[in-house]
Amino acid sequence: MSPSSRPLKIAVVGAGISGLSTAFALKSAGHQVAIFESGDRAGGPIASTEKEGYRLEEGPHTLLVRTRAVAALLDELGLTDRIVEANDAASRRYVVKNGRPTALPSSPAEALTTPLLSPAARLRALFEPLVGRFDDPHIDETLAHFVTRRLGPEVLDYLVDPFVGGIWAGDPHHLSAKHAFPTLVEWEETAGSIVVGAIKKMLTSRGEEKTPRRLLSFDKGLGTLIEAFTDRLESELRVNTPIRKLRRDDNGWRVIYQLGKARRGETFDAVFLTIPVHALPDLEWENATPPANSIEELSTLPYAPCNLVHLGFLREDVQHPLDGLGVLIPRVENFHILGSLFISTMFPDRAPEGHVQLATFIGGTRQPQHTEADDQTLIEMACLDLGRLLGIDADPQFASITRYERAIPQFEVGHDVYRDHMSDIEAHLPGIFLAGNYHDGISVPDLLEAGQHHASRLQDAINTNDFLRR
Ligand SMILES: Cc1cc2nc3c(=O)[nH]c(=O)nc-3n(C[C@H](O)[C@H](O)[C@H](O)COP(=O)(O)OP(=O)(O)OC[C@H]3O[C@@H](n4cnc5c(N)ncnc54)[C@H](O)[C@@H]3O)c2cc1C
């Protein structure tokens, strides 16, 4: 049998969504897979729990599905009938201006009059197509510099900064435009303008790979997605089995793992490492080592810390209609929180009758010190800000906190260095593949799609590489 047609034996290390989607794609391609997970469950931060009648998400709350590939994967996982789309009201988003939630414009006409921007700032933004390209398109520019240059400082403060806080828990003054928002940079390069680029894209992308944008979860929350994967990968998944060491031998990679007090080993043709970068230096290497310092330097890739404060209130205690997805806070507005999601507006069954659930994010690279506060202080910070913003003058009926010391990897200016390390490690160690959100993008849909991409990468390596003929 030729190397290209032989099904391979593959180890996938880490059973977050990256490991699960990669293992599923590899298994679907006919390979024999084993998934090693150090924790006692799969899913990483994706976990749905029930407490006192509230259904909580311990990490992500929704998937923004935009491509046919992700829609097809959900279907293949048997999830199509279990999808719950966010309520229509969630199409409205609030951003705080002068201490008050202000609806984001939902049409170009509304954008021309939005109170989020001053008349001068709106006029400045209208001239975006006339702003020249950057002298050197290869320069690694901060998102803040890019947006200010093209659209003006108020667009940065009131339209970009709050979203970057909400999605990346990050800071546009540090994030790299080309790494964190490559599409914007590409539109500037190809169309000379992000507005023109976006319009062109809209007109030309009625093609194959796109599907209507859907903001969704599942009947039992996002944990349903993890269950669907683990049902299909039941015999492949080994929890409580951390990988300790990787040893190159004549037949491939010997994966040494911990099982209770014992260390065991098993040989695989290839290994996909989907663990976070900060877990990489704990792995020992034998007979083949990554390039000097590459793992240590890669492990310094910054992550934003973030805490999630879940609060439940009596509906009658909240004056705001909560008619939207949630509210995001620009840095210049000086609040403690990054933003809050109106969970029971999106998904009405997430709180007991007569109650509402709000999920509030605190910390990020904007205010990392807040993540160290004790539980009571976090609840007080959230209640103080939500009280001001949403007219709540009562104590919460329910509170629960989830903490992440390293929530989201940050693709900051200088990220090229980390990408170079990733490429060097893979080039140096044939049969070792890196994957995970620091490698493939931070959103769950990106990581779902990456699984298929990694299966193709393996096939390309089989076709072009000699790692099978060690
Ligand atoms: C609070 C929060 C909110 C978010 N909100 C959203 C959202 O609304 N929408 C969205 O699309 N995305 C969101 N994200 C981002 C998204 O959830 C993550 O990017 C994604 O879940 C990361 O998946 P991963 O598999 O790459 O990493 P992880 O889930 O971290 O998986 C890595 C796994 O490796 C295991 N591991 C580590 N070391 C070893 C070892 N030596 N051996 C074996 N296993 C090991 C870990 O236990 C872990 O299970 C959010 C993230 C957070 C934290």
Short mmCIF file of C-alpha atoms and ligand atoms in Angstrom, two decimals:
data_model
loop_
_atom_site.label_atom_id
_atom_site.label_comp_id
_atom_site.label_asym_id
_atom_site.label_seq_id
_atom_site.Cartn_x
_atom_site.Cartn_y
_atom_site.Cartn_z
CA MET A 1 0.00 0.00 0.00
CA SER A 2 1.41 3.44 -0.87
CA PRO A 3 1.93 5.89 1.98
CA SER A 4 -0.79 8.15 0.57
CA SER A 5 -3.54 5.55 0.69
CA ARG A 6 -2.71 3.95 4.05
CA PRO A 7 -4.98 5.17 6.85
CA LEU A 8 -2.73 6.71 9.48
CA LYS A 9 -2.75 6.47 13.23
CA ILE A 10 -3.05 10.02 14.56
CA ALA A 11 -2.87 11.45 18.08
CA VAL A 12 -4.84 14.64 18.74
CA VAL A 13 -3.72 16.33 21.96
CA GLY A 14 -6.39 18.47 23.63
CA ALA A 15 -10.17 18.01 23.39
CA GLY A 16 -11.27 21.62 23.14
CA ILE A 17 -13.31 22.49 20.07
CA SER A 18 -10.09 22.55 17.98
CA GLY A 19 -9.14 19.02 18.99
CA LEU A 20 -12.67 17.70 18.51
CA SER A 21 -13.19 19.24 15.06
CA THR A 22 -9.73 18.09 13.94
CA ALA A 23 -10.23 14.56 15.25
CA PHE A 24 -13.68 14.38 13.65
CA ALA A 25 -12.34 15.49 10.24
CA LEU A 26 -9.39 13.06 10.47
CA LYS A 27 -11.68 10.19 11.41
CA SER A 28 -14.06 11.09 8.58
CA ALA A 29 -11.06 10.97 6.21
CA GLY A 30 -10.50 7.36 7.27
CA HIS A 31 -7.66 7.77 9.76
CA GLN A 32 -7.47 6.06 13.13
CA VAL A 33 -7.56 8.72 15.84
CA ALA A 34 -6.92 8.95 19.59
CA ILE A 35 -7.71 12.19 21.46
CA PHE A 36 -5.79 12.84 24.68
CA GLU A 37 -7.32 15.35 27.10
CA SER A 38 -5.76 16.30 30.43
CA GLY A 39 -9.07 17.42 31.98
CA ASP A 40 -12.03 15.29 32.94
CA ARG A 41 -14.23 16.54 30.10
CA ALA A 42 -14.02 17.76 26.52
CA GLY A 43 -14.94 21.26 25.30
CA GLY A 44 -12.54 23.64 27.07
CA PRO A 45 -14.50 26.81 27.89
CA ILE A 46 -17.55 25.57 25.97
CA ALA A 47 -19.74 24.25 28.78
CA SER A 48 -23.46 24.69 29.49
CA THR A 49 -24.61 24.25 33.08
CA GLU A 50 -27.88 24.60 34.98
CA LYS A 51 -27.99 26.41 38.32
CA GLU A 52 -31.09 27.45 40.26
CA GLY A 53 -33.24 27.41 37.14
CA TYR A 54 -30.77 29.40 35.02
CA ARG A 55 -29.03 27.79 32.02
CA LEU A 56 -25.54 29.25 31.96
CA GLU A 57 -22.75 29.23 29.42
CA GLU A 58 -19.36 29.13 31.14
CA GLY A 59 -17.58 30.49 28.03
CA PRO A 60 -18.97 31.31 24.58
CA HIS A 61 -22.72 31.97 24.37
CA THR A 62 -23.38 31.89 20.65
CA LEU A 63 -21.96 30.82 17.31
CA LEU A 64 -22.03 33.28 14.44
CA VAL A 65 -22.36 30.91 11.50
CA ARG A 66 -21.48 32.48 8.15
CA THR A 67 -20.22 29.69 5.94
CA ARG A 68 -21.76 26.65 4.33
CA ALA A 69 -18.88 24.53 5.64
CA VAL A 70 -19.87 25.18 9.28
CA ALA A 71 -23.60 24.76 8.53
CA ALA A 72 -22.80 21.44 6.81
CA LEU A 73 -20.68 20.26 9.75
CA LEU A 74 -23.49 21.04 12.22
CA ASP A 75 -25.81 19.04 9.98
CA GLU A 76 -23.35 16.14 9.81
CA LEU A 77 -23.24 16.18 13.61
CA GLY A 78 -27.03 15.78 13.65
CA LEU A 79 -27.53 19.24 15.14
CA THR A 80 -29.69 20.95 12.52
CA ASP A 81 -32.92 20.23 14.40
CA ARG A 82 -31.41 21.27 17.70
CA ILE A 83 -30.34 24.75 16.56
CA VAL A 84 -31.97 27.63 18.40
CA GLU A 85 -31.49 30.97 16.69
CA ALA A 86 -31.11 34.09 18.79
CA ASN A 87 -34.34 36.06 19.00
CA ASP A 88 -34.77 38.73 16.27
CA ALA A 89 -34.41 41.46 18.89
CA ALA A 90 -30.75 40.41 19.19
CA SER A 91 -30.04 42.13 15.90
CA ARG A 92 -30.06 45.39 17.89
CA ARG A 93 -26.83 46.11 19.74
CA TYR A 94 -26.22 48.88 22.22
CA VAL A 95 -23.03 50.86 22.71
CA VAL A 96 -22.65 53.26 25.61
CA LYS A 97 -22.34 56.96 24.75
CA ASN A 98 -22.30 59.61 27.47
CA GLY A 99 -23.16 56.95 30.05
CA ARG A 100 -26.28 55.68 28.23
CA PRO A 101 -26.89 52.63 26.01
CA THR A 102 -27.34 53.91 22.45
CA ALA A 103 -28.54 51.63 19.64
CA LEU A 104 -26.01 50.97 16.90
CA PRO A 105 -27.18 52.04 13.45
CA SER A 106 -28.75 49.11 11.63
CA SER A 107 -28.79 50.64 8.13
CA PRO A 108 -26.63 53.04 6.12
CA ALA A 109 -29.37 55.69 6.51
CA GLU A 110 -29.25 55.36 10.31
CA ALA A 111 -25.45 55.52 10.18
CA LEU A 112 -25.72 59.00 8.66
CA THR A 113 -27.55 60.27 11.73
CA THR A 114 -26.30 58.02 14.55
CA PRO A 115 -25.86 59.88 17.85
CA LEU A 116 -22.87 57.61 18.55
CA LEU A 117 -20.76 59.89 16.34
CA SER A 118 -20.61 63.67 16.19
CA PRO A 119 -21.62 65.29 12.85
CA ALA A 120 -17.94 66.03 12.16
CA ALA A 121 -16.98 62.38 12.82
CA ARG A 122 -19.75 61.11 10.53
CA LEU A 123 -18.54 63.44 7.77
CA ARG A 124 -14.96 62.28 8.34
CA ALA A 125 -16.02 58.62 8.06
CA LEU A 126 -17.90 59.33 4.82
CA PHE A 127 -14.61 60.39 3.24
CA GLU A 128 -13.01 56.98 3.93
CA PRO A 129 -12.94 55.95 0.25
CA LEU A 130 -10.86 59.04 -0.51
CA VAL A 131 -8.18 58.28 2.08
CA GLY A 132 -5.02 57.01 0.38
CA ARG A 133 -3.53 53.57 1.01
CA PHE A 134 -0.78 53.17 3.60
CA ASP A 135 2.69 53.71 2.12
CA ASP A 136 3.87 50.24 3.06
CA PRO A 137 1.11 47.61 3.08
CA HIS A 138 3.41 45.13 4.84
CA ILE A 139 3.88 47.24 7.93
CA ASP A 140 2.36 45.74 11.08
CA GLU A 141 -0.05 48.50 12.10
CA THR A 142 -2.19 48.55 15.24
CA LEU A 143 -5.93 48.31 14.67
CA ALA A 144 -6.30 51.68 16.40
CA HIS A 145 -3.89 53.34 13.97
CA PHE A 146 -5.54 51.67 10.97
CA VAL A 147 -9.07 52.71 11.97
CA THR A 148 -8.10 56.24 12.97
CA ARG A 149 -6.23 56.71 9.70
CA ARG A 150 -9.11 55.49 7.58
CA LEU A 151 -12.24 56.45 9.52
CA GLY A 152 -11.25 58.90 12.24
CA PRO A 153 -10.79 58.72 16.01
CA GLU A 154 -14.46 58.68 17.01
CA VAL A 155 -15.15 55.58 14.92
CA LEU A 156 -12.29 53.95 16.81
CA ASP A 157 -13.63 54.99 20.22
CA TYR A 158 -17.34 54.28 19.71
CA LEU A 159 -17.62 51.65 16.98
CA VAL A 160 -14.41 49.63 17.04
CA ASP A 161 -13.03 49.71 20.60
CA PRO A 162 -16.26 48.39 22.24
CA PHE A 163 -16.45 45.44 19.81
CA VAL A 164 -12.79 44.61 20.25
CA GLY A 165 -13.40 44.62 24.01
CA GLY A 166 -16.44 42.38 23.57
CA ILE A 167 -15.01 39.87 21.09
CA TRP A 168 -11.28 39.76 21.81
CA ALA A 169 -11.35 41.14 25.38
CA GLY A 170 -8.56 43.09 23.70
CA ASP A 171 -7.21 46.55 23.03
CA PRO A 172 -7.16 48.06 19.51
CA HIS A 173 -4.01 49.97 20.49
CA HIS A 174 -2.18 46.61 20.72
CA LEU A 175 -4.01 44.28 18.32
CA SER A 176 -2.48 44.00 14.87
CA ALA A 177 -4.83 45.10 12.07
CA LYS A 178 -3.42 42.57 9.62
CA HIS A 179 -3.46 39.62 12.02
CA ALA A 180 -6.65 40.26 14.01
CA PHE A 181 -8.73 41.82 11.20
CA PRO A 182 -7.07 40.63 7.96
CA THR A 183 -10.19 41.29 5.85
CA LEU A 184 -10.12 45.03 6.58
CA VAL A 185 -6.48 45.27 5.56
CA GLU A 186 -7.16 43.19 2.45
CA TRP A 187 -10.01 45.53 1.43
CA GLU A 188 -7.71 48.52 1.79
CA GLU A 189 -5.08 46.77 -0.31
CA THR A 190 -7.37 45.49 -3.05
CA ALA A 191 -10.10 48.14 -3.22
CA GLY A 192 -8.24 51.15 -1.77
CA SER A 193 -11.00 51.48 0.83
CA ILE A 194 -12.69 49.32 3.44
CA VAL A 195 -16.12 50.72 2.55
CA VAL A 196 -15.64 50.00 -1.17
CA GLY A 197 -14.07 46.63 -0.37
CA ALA A 198 -17.04 45.66 1.81
CA ILE A 199 -19.54 46.68 -0.88
CA LYS A 200 -17.61 44.77 -3.57
CA LYS A 201 -17.46 41.72 -1.35
CA MET A 202 -21.22 41.89 -0.73
CA LEU A 203 -21.92 42.08 -4.46
CA THR A 204 -19.57 39.27 -5.44
CA SER A 205 -20.00 36.80 -2.57
CA ARG A 206 -23.43 35.52 -3.42
CA GLY A 207 -21.50 32.45 -4.36
CA GLU A 208 -21.01 28.99 -3.05
CA GLU A 209 -19.36 29.10 0.31
CA LYS A 210 -21.56 31.73 2.00
CA THR A 211 -24.75 31.06 3.88
CA PRO A 212 -27.05 33.59 5.56
CA ARG A 213 -25.46 34.80 8.83
CA ARG A 214 -27.05 33.08 11.78
CA LEU A 215 -26.41 33.77 15.44
CA LEU A 216 -27.24 30.54 17.16
CA SER A 217 -27.03 28.12 20.01
CA PHE A 218 -28.71 24.76 20.65
CA ASP A 219 -31.67 23.59 22.70
CA LYS A 220 -29.46 22.73 25.69
CA GLY A 221 -26.88 25.44 25.02
CA LEU A 222 -23.49 25.23 23.31
CA GLY A 223 -22.63 22.17 25.40
CA THR A 224 -24.86 20.31 22.90
CA LEU A 225 -22.14 20.85 20.27
CA ILE A 226 -19.55 19.20 22.51
CA GLU A 227 -21.92 16.30 23.26
CA ALA A 228 -22.51 15.76 19.54
CA PHE A 229 -18.76 15.50 18.93
CA THR A 230 -18.09 13.27 21.94
CA ASP A 231 -20.96 10.94 20.96
CA ARG A 232 -19.26 10.45 17.59
CA LEU A 233 -15.77 10.23 19.04
CA GLU A 234 -16.63 8.21 22.12
CA SER A 235 -14.15 5.41 21.53
CA GLU A 236 -11.40 7.86 20.47
CA LEU A 237 -11.60 10.25 23.45
CA ARG A 238 -9.40 9.63 26.49
CA VAL A 239 -10.01 12.13 29.29
CA ASN A 240 -7.79 12.54 32.39
CA THR A 241 -4.89 11.56 30.14
CA PRO A 242 -2.36 14.42 29.88
CA ILE A 243 0.46 14.12 27.39
CA ARG A 244 3.87 14.43 29.02
CA LYS A 245 6.41 13.62 26.35
CA LEU A 246 6.87 13.16 22.59
CA ARG A 247 9.64 10.87 21.42
CA ARG A 248 10.62 10.44 17.81
CA ASP A 249 11.24 6.79 16.95
CA ASP A 250 11.63 4.69 13.81
CA ASN A 251 7.90 4.22 13.38
CA GLY A 252 6.72 7.72 14.07
CA TRP A 253 6.02 9.63 17.28
CA ARG A 254 5.85 7.87 20.61
CA VAL A 255 3.27 9.74 22.71
CA ILE A 256 3.92 9.32 26.44
CA TYR A 257 0.88 10.06 28.56
CA GLN A 258 -0.08 9.93 32.20
CA LEU A 259 -2.74 7.47 33.26
CA GLY A 260 -3.31 7.70 36.99
CA LYS A 261 0.12 7.21 38.52
CA ALA A 262 1.48 5.32 35.52
CA ARG A 263 3.14 6.63 32.39
CA ARG A 264 2.21 4.82 29.20
CA GLY A 265 3.29 5.19 25.61
CA GLU A 266 1.81 4.60 22.19
CA THR A 267 3.21 5.21 18.71
CA PHE A 268 1.44 7.36 16.11
CA ASP A 269 2.23 8.43 12.56
CA ALA A 270 1.43 12.07 13.31
CA VAL A 271 0.43 14.26 16.26
CA PHE A 272 -1.86 17.31 16.25
CA LEU A 273 -1.13 19.52 19.25
CA THR A 274 -4.24 21.62 19.95
CA ILE A 275 -3.29 22.65 23.49
CA PRO A 276 -2.85 26.34 24.43
CA VAL A 277 0.64 27.78 23.86
CA HIS A 278 1.28 28.14 27.58
CA ALA A 279 0.91 24.35 27.97
CA LEU A 280 3.54 23.61 25.29
CA PRO A 281 6.69 24.17 27.42
CA ASP A 282 5.53 21.42 29.81
CA LEU A 283 5.96 18.81 27.07
CA GLU A 284 9.27 16.94 27.02
CA TRP A 285 10.88 16.06 23.68
CA GLU A 286 13.23 13.18 22.91
CA ASN A 287 15.23 12.25 19.79
CA ALA A 288 13.92 15.36 18.03
CA THR A 289 13.58 18.77 19.59
CA PRO A 290 11.86 21.95 18.43
CA PRO A 291 14.19 24.77 17.25
CA ALA A 292 16.01 26.45 20.16
CA ASN A 293 13.73 28.67 22.28
CA SER A 294 10.85 28.42 19.78
CA ILE A 295 8.45 26.76 22.21
CA GLU A 296 9.40 29.08 25.07
CA GLU A 297 8.98 32.15 22.88
CA LEU A 298 5.72 30.90 21.39
CA SER A 299 4.43 30.36 24.92
CA THR A 300 4.78 34.10 25.59
CA LEU A 301 2.01 34.86 23.05
CA PRO A 302 -0.24 37.15 25.11
CA TYR A 303 -3.71 36.13 26.29
CA ALA A 304 -6.40 38.40 27.72
CA PRO A 305 -7.73 37.46 31.14
CA CYS A 306 -11.49 37.73 31.51
CA ASN A 307 -14.16 36.92 34.08
CA LEU A 308 -17.77 36.23 33.34
CA VAL A 309 -20.33 37.36 35.93
CA HIS A 310 -23.72 35.70 35.43
CA LEU A 311 -26.50 37.59 37.17
CA GLY A 312 -30.23 36.91 37.46
CA PHE A 313 -32.72 39.68 38.25
CA LEU A 314 -36.47 39.89 38.61
CA ARG A 315 -37.70 41.24 35.26
CA GLU A 316 -39.63 43.99 37.04
CA ASP A 317 -36.41 45.22 38.68
CA VAL A 318 -34.83 46.11 35.30
CA GLN A 319 -36.15 49.31 33.72
CA HIS A 320 -34.39 48.88 30.35
CA PRO A 321 -36.44 46.92 27.79
CA LEU A 322 -33.38 44.67 27.15
CA ASP A 323 -34.42 44.71 23.49
CA GLY A 324 -31.11 43.68 22.00
CA LEU A 325 -28.12 41.35 22.10
CA GLY A 326 -26.49 43.36 24.83
CA VAL A 327 -24.51 46.48 25.57
CA LEU A 328 -20.82 47.15 24.91
CA ILE A 329 -18.76 49.77 26.68
CA PRO A 330 -16.13 51.94 24.98
CA ARG A 331 -12.97 52.43 27.04
CA VAL A 332 -13.46 56.21 27.00
CA GLU A 333 -16.73 55.81 28.93
CA ASN A 334 -14.85 54.60 32.03
CA PHE A 335 -16.92 51.73 33.37
CA HIS A 336 -15.69 48.62 35.22
CA ILE A 337 -17.23 46.16 32.79
CA LEU A 338 -16.48 45.43 29.12
CA GLY A 339 -20.09 44.74 28.29
CA SER A 340 -23.09 42.60 29.10
CA LEU A 341 -25.19 40.17 27.08
CA PHE A 342 -28.98 40.19 27.46
CA ILE A 343 -29.11 36.39 27.59
CA SER A 344 -32.81 35.90 28.19
CA THR A 345 -33.68 38.24 25.33
CA MET A 346 -31.64 36.06 22.95
CA PHE A 347 -32.85 32.78 24.47
CA PRO A 348 -35.95 33.22 26.67
CA ASP A 349 -35.63 29.81 28.36
CA ARG A 350 -32.32 30.68 30.03
CA ALA A 351 -33.91 32.18 33.17
CA PRO A 352 -36.82 31.14 35.40
CA GLU A 353 -40.24 32.66 34.66
CA GLY A 354 -40.36 36.36 35.57
CA HIS A 355 -36.55 36.65 35.71
CA VAL A 356 -33.82 37.75 33.29
CA GLN A 357 -30.24 36.60 32.88
CA LEU A 358 -27.37 39.01 32.11
CA ALA A 359 -23.83 37.78 31.37
CA THR A 360 -21.26 40.48 32.06
CA PHE A 361 -17.61 40.44 30.99
CA ILE A 362 -14.97 42.02 33.23
CA GLY A 363 -11.23 42.47 32.66
CA GLY A 364 -9.64 41.91 29.29
CA THR A 365 -6.39 43.62 28.36
CA ARG A 366 -8.21 46.90 29.07
CA GLN A 367 -8.52 46.29 32.83
CA PRO A 368 -6.69 43.03 33.64
CA GLN A 369 -6.42 44.05 37.32
CA HIS A 370 -10.20 43.66 37.74
CA THR A 371 -9.99 39.92 37.07
CA GLU A 372 -8.11 39.48 40.36
CA ALA A 373 -10.96 40.92 42.44
CA ASP A 374 -12.81 38.51 44.74
CA ASP A 375 -16.26 37.22 43.81
CA GLN A 376 -18.18 39.74 45.92
CA THR A 377 -16.25 42.67 44.42
CA LEU A 378 -16.86 41.38 40.88
CA ILE A 379 -20.58 41.12 41.57
CA GLU A 380 -20.60 44.64 43.02
CA MET A 381 -18.72 46.04 39.98
CA ALA A 382 -21.20 44.40 37.61
CA CYS A 383 -24.23 45.53 39.63
CA LEU A 384 -22.94 49.11 39.91
CA ASP A 385 -22.43 49.44 36.14
CA LEU A 386 -25.58 47.54 35.15
CA GLY A 387 -27.56 49.61 37.64
CA ARG A 388 -26.41 52.81 35.93
CA LEU A 389 -26.87 51.51 32.40
CA LEU A 390 -30.06 49.49 32.65
CA GLY A 391 -31.88 51.15 35.53
CA ILE A 392 -31.55 48.31 38.03
CA ASP A 393 -32.06 49.32 41.64
CA ALA A 394 -32.29 45.89 43.26
CA ASP A 395 -29.97 43.09 44.29
CA PRO A 396 -29.53 40.15 41.92
CA GLN A 397 -31.55 37.03 42.70
CA PHE A 398 -28.75 34.86 41.39
CA ALA A 399 -25.00 35.22 40.81
CA SER A 400 -22.30 32.91 39.50
CA ILE A 401 -18.76 33.66 38.31
CA THR A 402 -16.46 31.96 35.80
CA ARG A 403 -12.82 33.04 35.74
CA TYR A 404 -10.29 32.77 32.90
CA GLU A 405 -6.70 33.71 33.59
CA ARG A 406 -6.04 33.23 29.88
CA ALA A 407 -9.32 33.64 28.02
CA ILE A 408 -8.44 34.72 24.48
CA PRO A 409 -5.08 34.79 22.63
CA GLN A 410 -4.21 38.27 21.37
CA PHE A 411 -2.89 38.72 17.84
CA GLU A 412 -0.96 41.88 18.63
CA VAL A 413 1.56 43.88 16.63
CA GLY A 414 4.63 41.64 16.33
CA HIS A 415 2.50 38.51 15.88
CA ASP A 416 4.61 37.60 12.81
CA VAL A 417 7.29 36.38 15.22
CA TYR A 418 4.86 33.87 16.74
CA ARG A 419 3.69 32.73 13.30
CA ASP A 420 7.33 32.19 12.32
CA HIS A 421 7.87 30.03 15.41
CA MET A 422 4.78 27.96 14.54
CA SER A 423 6.10 27.36 11.00
CA ASP A 424 9.63 26.59 12.25
CA ILE A 425 8.39 24.06 14.80
CA GLU A 426 6.34 22.21 12.18
CA ALA A 427 9.14 22.33 9.59
CA HIS A 428 11.62 20.99 12.14
CA LEU A 429 9.40 18.18 13.40
CA PRO A 430 7.75 16.39 10.45
CA GLY A 431 4.58 14.70 11.63
CA ILE A 432 3.91 17.30 14.36
CA PHE A 433 1.10 19.75 13.51
CA LEU A 434 0.05 22.77 15.56
CA ALA A 435 -3.61 23.74 15.84
CA GLY A 436 -5.85 25.65 18.24
CA ASN A 437 -7.23 29.15 18.59
CA TYR A 438 -3.79 30.84 18.71
CA HIS A 439 -3.11 29.21 15.32
CA ASP A 440 -6.49 29.15 13.54
CA GLY A 441 -8.49 32.11 14.87
CA ILE A 442 -10.37 32.72 18.09
CA SER A 443 -14.01 32.09 17.12
CA VAL A 444 -15.66 28.71 17.52
CA PRO A 445 -16.89 28.68 13.88
CA ASP A 446 -13.31 29.34 12.72
CA LEU A 447 -12.14 26.40 14.81
CA LEU A 448 -14.92 24.16 13.50
CA GLU A 449 -13.80 24.94 9.97
CA ALA A 450 -10.14 24.49 10.87
CA GLY A 451 -10.70 20.76 11.52
CA GLN A 452 -11.26 20.14 7.83
CA HIS A 453 -8.31 22.35 6.97
CA HIS A 454 -6.03 20.27 9.22
CA ALA A 455 -7.22 17.03 7.61
CA SER A 456 -6.24 18.57 4.24
CA ARG A 457 -2.88 19.69 5.66
CA LEU A 458 -2.20 16.11 6.71
CA GLN A 459 -3.11 14.84 3.27
CA ASP A 460 -0.81 17.45 1.65
CA ALA A 461 2.00 16.38 3.99
CA ILE A 462 1.42 12.76 3.07
CA ASN A 463 1.51 13.65 -0.63
CA THR A 464 4.49 15.97 -0.55
CA ASN A 465 6.46 15.23 2.57
CA ASP A 466 8.59 12.33 3.52
CA PHE A 467 7.59 12.20 7.15
CA LEU A 468 6.15 8.73 6.66
CA ARG A 469 9.48 7.42 5.37
CA ARG A 470 11.55 8.34 8.42
C1 LIG B 1 -15.19 33.64 28.26
C2 LIG B 1 -15.07 33.29 26.79
C3 LIG B 1 -16.06 33.70 25.91
C4 LIG B 1 -15.97 33.38 24.55
N1 LIG B 1 -17.00 33.75 23.71
C5 LIG B 1 -16.99 33.33 22.44
C6 LIG B 1 -18.14 33.53 21.60
O1 LIG B 1 -19.16 34.08 22.03
N2 LIG B 1 -18.09 33.05 20.33
C7 LIG B 1 -17.00 32.40 19.84
O2 LIG B 1 -17.02 31.99 18.67
N3 LIG B 1 -15.89 32.19 20.60
C8 LIG B 1 -15.87 32.62 21.88
N4 LIG B 1 -14.79 32.38 22.69
C9 LIG B 1 -13.57 31.77 22.11
C10 LIG B 1 -13.62 30.26 21.99
O3 LIG B 1 -14.44 29.72 23.00
C11 LIG B 1 -12.21 29.67 22.11
O4 LIG B 1 -11.34 30.30 21.18
C12 LIG B 1 -12.20 28.15 21.85
O5 LIG B 1 -13.15 27.51 22.66
C13 LIG B 1 -10.79 27.59 22.08
O6 LIG B 1 -10.78 26.23 21.73
P1 LIG B 1 -9.42 25.40 21.58
O7 LIG B 1 -9.79 23.99 21.34
O8 LIG B 1 -8.50 26.04 20.61
O9 LIG B 1 -8.71 25.53 23.02
P2 LIG B 1 -9.18 24.90 24.40
O10 LIG B 1 -10.65 24.85 24.47
O11 LIG B 1 -8.44 25.65 25.45
O12 LIG B 1 -8.66 23.38 24.35
C14 LIG B 1 -7.37 22.96 24.69
C15 LIG B 1 -7.48 21.67 25.49
O13 LIG B 1 -6.17 21.14 25.69
C16 LIG B 1 -6.16 20.50 26.96
N5 LIG B 1 -4.75 20.30 27.37
C17 LIG B 1 -3.85 21.19 27.82
N6 LIG B 1 -2.66 20.59 28.06
C18 LIG B 1 -2.81 19.28 27.74
C19 LIG B 1 -1.93 18.14 27.76
N7 LIG B 1 -0.64 18.22 28.13
N8 LIG B 1 -2.44 16.94 27.37
C20 LIG B 1 -3.72 16.81 26.97
N9 LIG B 1 -4.59 17.86 26.94
C21 LIG B 1 -4.14 19.08 27.30
C22 LIG B 1 -6.95 21.47 27.83
O14 LIG B 1 -7.43 20.85 29.00
C23 LIG B 1 -8.08 21.88 26.88
O15 LIG B 1 -9.22 21.06 27.02
C24 LIG B 1 -14.84 32.67 24.05
C25 LIG B 1 -13.84 32.26 24.95
C26 LIG B 1 -13.94 32.55 26.30
C27 LIG B 1 -12.88 32.06 27.26
#
